[in-house]
């Protein structure tokens, strides 16, 4: 496109007055000075807004990570709000349990999936022991584990479970949408999953989320 | 010598992706090659929930292996791809699909190429519109016309 007239060869004429120069650059009917200010505002404002939004996002992510309420690898469970899947599993030291028994319990339960080969489960076990000491019923399911290994794990790191079962093939756990161990579900008195957590429970999560929720569900 | 090494490297690079799909134990495979091909194609559209960025066909995780076997069992039962995907989505949510459906949660994801193209065209249009040649300058006043005449006369004289 055409540029405003090139400068003629020497001897150069005196430059046009600044007002005229501005008028040459601007289209017809445009306010003088309006555009550069708008442009500077946009050039500064848009990145500033994006940076602020990103900063706020990262702040909440980091806070959630520290509190244990946000897990970047966590997969939202479609089971939340639905009844537990039907299953029947053998036990570890004593008899196992089935979905029927969870429904029959008629009270809120914490269902925890663990494994002897799972290192975060070792860290989680004291948290579960503390919950059990508060009188919260926890039922445990060993995922892809042998009975002797799961039994040895419970003797070594503590057994917080009111009842235990073993899902050695891992097929029932697929129906629960399990993606790994440990994972914890809270089930209400009607056998409906109300809360799910992938990853180990922390003390903070236990006292700030699990305990209040179990109290509320027990009322 | 150097050329031979380069050729070998190239061959290795070309073969690598093939190896990545052949992780599964041959004993896992279905006897019917047609059904096996269908299972593999379906498996490549399903996310391994342990590794999260690999399909269940590519992953060596225990859960991926279980899901591969599960997909094959369901295929042998005569289920359609749609039924098998629905079965897994009911358990793991849409996250299990490597090709998420178009729904309120993903419209921005699917629409982002369109958004990018429209935004790009917008920027181009904006710049083109702004580059309209400026209006003719205001006519010269008397003093300017005099100066122009003087300058032209000077130029003609030199």
mmCIF file of C-alpha atoms in Angstrom, chain A residues 46-170:
data_model
loop_
_atom_site.group_PDB
_atom_site.id
_atom_site.type_symbol
_atom_site.label_atom_id
_atom_site.label_comp_id
_atom_site.label_asym_id
_atom_site.label_seq_id
_atom_site.Cartn_x
_atom_site.Cartn_y
_atom_site.Cartn_z
ATOM 1 C CA UNK A 46 -3.808 -7.660 27.889
ATOM 2 C CA UNK A 47 -0.542 -9.277 29.048
ATOM 3 C CA UNK A 48 -1.106 -7.863 32.533
ATOM 4 C CA UNK A 49 -4.580 -9.437 32.727
ATOM 5 C CA UNK A 50 -3.285 -12.754 31.382
ATOM 6 C CA UNK A 51 -0.405 -12.728 33.877
ATOM 7 C CA UNK A 52 -2.764 -11.896 36.753
ATOM 8 C CA UNK A 53 -5.181 -14.676 35.782
ATOM 9 C CA UNK A 54 -2.316 -17.174 35.449
ATOM 10 C CA UNK A 55 -0.893 -16.057 38.788
ATOM 11 C CA UNK A 56 -4.254 -16.525 40.506
ATOM 12 C CA UNK A 57 -4.630 -19.961 38.878
ATOM 13 C CA UNK A 58 -1.173 -21.075 40.004
ATOM 14 C CA UNK A 59 -1.793 -19.728 43.501
ATOM 15 C CA UNK A 60 -4.927 -21.839 43.948
ATOM 16 C CA UNK A 61 -3.264 -24.877 42.371
ATOM 17 C CA UNK A 62 -0.281 -24.640 44.723
ATOM 18 C CA UNK A 63 -2.522 -24.059 47.726
ATOM 19 C CA UNK A 64 -4.611 -27.075 46.727
ATOM 20 C CA UNK A 65 -1.469 -29.162 46.275
ATOM 21 C CA UNK A 66 -0.276 -28.288 49.785
ATOM 22 C CA UNK A 67 -3.655 -28.965 51.336
ATOM 23 C CA UNK A 68 -4.067 -32.156 49.372
ATOM 24 C CA UNK A 69 -7.358 -31.025 47.808
ATOM 25 C CA UNK A 70 -5.833 -30.698 44.339
ATOM 26 C CA UNK A 71 -4.105 -33.559 42.583
ATOM 27 C CA UNK A 72 -2.738 -32.748 39.107
ATOM 28 C CA UNK A 73 -2.900 -36.424 38.154
ATOM 29 C CA UNK A 74 -6.294 -36.953 39.746
ATOM 30 C CA UNK A 75 -9.052 -38.169 37.485
ATOM 31 C CA UNK A 76 -12.508 -36.962 38.499
ATOM 32 C CA UNK A 77 -14.495 -40.066 39.399
ATOM 33 C CA UNK A 78 -17.801 -40.524 37.555
ATOM 34 C CA UNK A 79 -18.795 -42.758 40.483
ATOM 35 C CA UNK A 80 -19.408 -39.745 42.753
ATOM 36 C CA UNK A 81 -23.181 -39.379 43.135
ATOM 37 C CA UNK A 82 -23.802 -42.994 42.098
ATOM 38 C CA UNK A 83 -24.270 -46.260 43.990
ATOM 39 C CA UNK A 84 -21.205 -48.443 44.430
ATOM 40 C CA UNK A 85 -20.720 -51.123 41.758
ATOM 41 C CA UNK A 86 -21.725 -54.689 42.604
ATOM 42 C CA UNK A 87 -18.802 -56.897 43.668
ATOM 43 C CA UNK A 88 -17.917 -59.776 45.963
ATOM 44 C CA UNK A 89 -14.331 -60.304 47.099
ATOM 45 C CA UNK A 90 -12.492 -62.863 49.248
ATOM 46 C CA UNK A 91 -10.799 -61.789 52.472
ATOM 47 C CA UNK A 92 -7.198 -61.352 53.618
ATOM 48 C CA UNK A 93 -6.988 -62.670 57.188
ATOM 49 C CA UNK A 94 -10.713 -63.089 57.793
ATOM 50 C CA UNK A 95 -13.673 -63.290 55.370
ATOM 51 C CA UNK A 96 -13.944 -60.650 52.646
ATOM 52 C CA UNK A 97 -16.964 -58.534 51.838
ATOM 53 C CA UNK A 98 -19.301 -57.650 49.018
ATOM 54 C CA UNK A 99 -21.284 -54.649 47.857
ATOM 55 C CA UNK A 100 -24.364 -56.180 49.504
ATOM 56 C CA UNK A 101 -22.671 -55.869 52.881
ATOM 57 C CA UNK A 102 -21.834 -52.208 52.259
ATOM 58 C CA UNK A 103 -25.517 -51.544 51.506
ATOM 59 C CA UNK A 104 -26.522 -53.625 54.544
ATOM 60 C CA UNK A 105 -24.206 -51.646 56.832
ATOM 61 C CA UNK A 106 -26.654 -48.763 56.461
ATOM 62 C CA UNK A 107 -24.122 -46.184 57.651
ATOM 63 C CA UNK A 108 -21.428 -44.038 56.045
ATOM 64 C CA UNK A 109 -18.173 -45.856 55.384
ATOM 65 C CA UNK A 110 -14.692 -45.003 54.195
ATOM 66 C CA UNK A 111 -13.567 -47.460 51.505
ATOM 67 C CA UNK A 112 -9.797 -47.480 51.040
ATOM 68 C CA UNK A 113 -7.884 -49.281 48.288
ATOM 69 C CA UNK A 114 -4.297 -50.194 49.194
ATOM 70 C CA UNK A 115 -1.480 -52.595 48.276
ATOM 71 C CA UNK A 116 1.619 -53.901 49.989
ATOM 72 C CA UNK A 117 3.702 -52.922 46.947
ATOM 73 C CA UNK A 118 2.492 -49.319 47.099
ATOM 74 C CA UNK A 119 4.935 -46.944 48.834
ATOM 75 C CA UNK A 120 2.496 -44.004 49.371
ATOM 76 C CA UNK A 121 0.190 -46.507 51.139
ATOM 77 C CA UNK A 122 2.828 -46.907 53.869
ATOM 78 C CA UNK A 123 2.736 -43.168 54.453
ATOM 79 C CA UNK A 124 -1.036 -43.174 54.446
ATOM 80 C CA UNK A 125 -1.460 -45.988 56.965
ATOM 81 C CA UNK A 126 -0.823 -43.817 60.103
ATOM 82 C CA UNK A 127 -3.416 -41.304 58.822
ATOM 83 C CA UNK A 128 -5.945 -44.129 58.472
ATOM 84 C CA UNK A 129 -5.014 -45.424 61.943
ATOM 85 C CA UNK A 130 -5.761 -41.947 63.353
ATOM 86 C CA UNK A 131 -9.148 -41.893 61.572
ATOM 87 C CA UNK A 132 -9.962 -45.329 62.930
ATOM 88 C CA UNK A 133 -9.053 -44.112 66.436
ATOM 89 C CA UNK A 134 -11.716 -41.409 65.958
ATOM 90 C CA UNK A 135 -14.251 -44.179 65.513
ATOM 91 C CA UNK A 136 -14.545 -43.817 61.740
ATOM 92 C CA UNK A 137 -15.273 -47.177 60.057
ATOM 93 C CA UNK A 138 -12.833 -47.928 57.234
ATOM 94 C CA UNK A 139 -13.142 -50.945 54.967
ATOM 95 C CA UNK A 140 -10.013 -51.858 53.029
ATOM 96 C CA UNK A 141 -9.556 -53.538 49.651
ATOM 97 C CA UNK A 142 -6.101 -54.807 48.676
ATOM 98 C CA UNK A 143 -5.549 -54.126 44.961
ATOM 99 C CA UNK A 144 -3.544 -56.617 42.886
ATOM 100 C CA UNK A 145 -1.855 -58.073 45.917
ATOM 101 C CA UNK A 146 -1.248 -61.571 47.230
ATOM 102 C CA UNK A 147 -2.989 -62.501 50.468
ATOM 103 C CA UNK A 148 0.258 -63.191 52.427
ATOM 104 C CA UNK A 149 1.847 -59.895 51.268
ATOM 105 C CA UNK A 150 -1.273 -57.878 52.146
ATOM 106 C CA UNK A 151 -1.496 -59.606 55.536
ATOM 107 C CA UNK A 152 2.188 -58.887 56.276
ATOM 108 C CA UNK A 153 1.648 -55.243 55.268
ATOM 109 C CA UNK A 154 -1.239 -54.896 57.740
ATOM 110 C CA UNK A 155 0.818 -56.445 60.558
ATOM 111 C CA UNK A 156 3.792 -54.202 59.870
ATOM 112 C CA UNK A 157 2.133 -50.833 59.164
ATOM 113 C CA UNK A 158 -1.046 -51.233 61.187
ATOM 114 C CA UNK A 159 -4.539 -52.440 60.373
ATOM 115 C CA UNK A 160 -7.075 -49.585 60.484
ATOM 116 C CA UNK A 161 -9.727 -51.602 58.677
ATOM 117 C CA UNK A 162 -12.963 -52.862 60.204
ATOM 118 C CA UNK A 163 -13.152 -55.308 57.303
ATOM 119 C CA UNK A 164 -10.731 -56.281 54.579
ATOM 120 C CA UNK A 165 -11.023 -57.847 51.141
ATOM 121 C CA UNK A 166 -8.595 -58.726 48.384
ATOM 122 C CA UNK A 167 -8.983 -57.913 44.695
ATOM 123 C CA UNK A 168 -6.009 -59.837 43.335
ATOM 124 C CA UNK A 169 -7.124 -59.804 39.663
ATOM 125 C CA UNK A 170 -8.056 -56.103 39.925
#
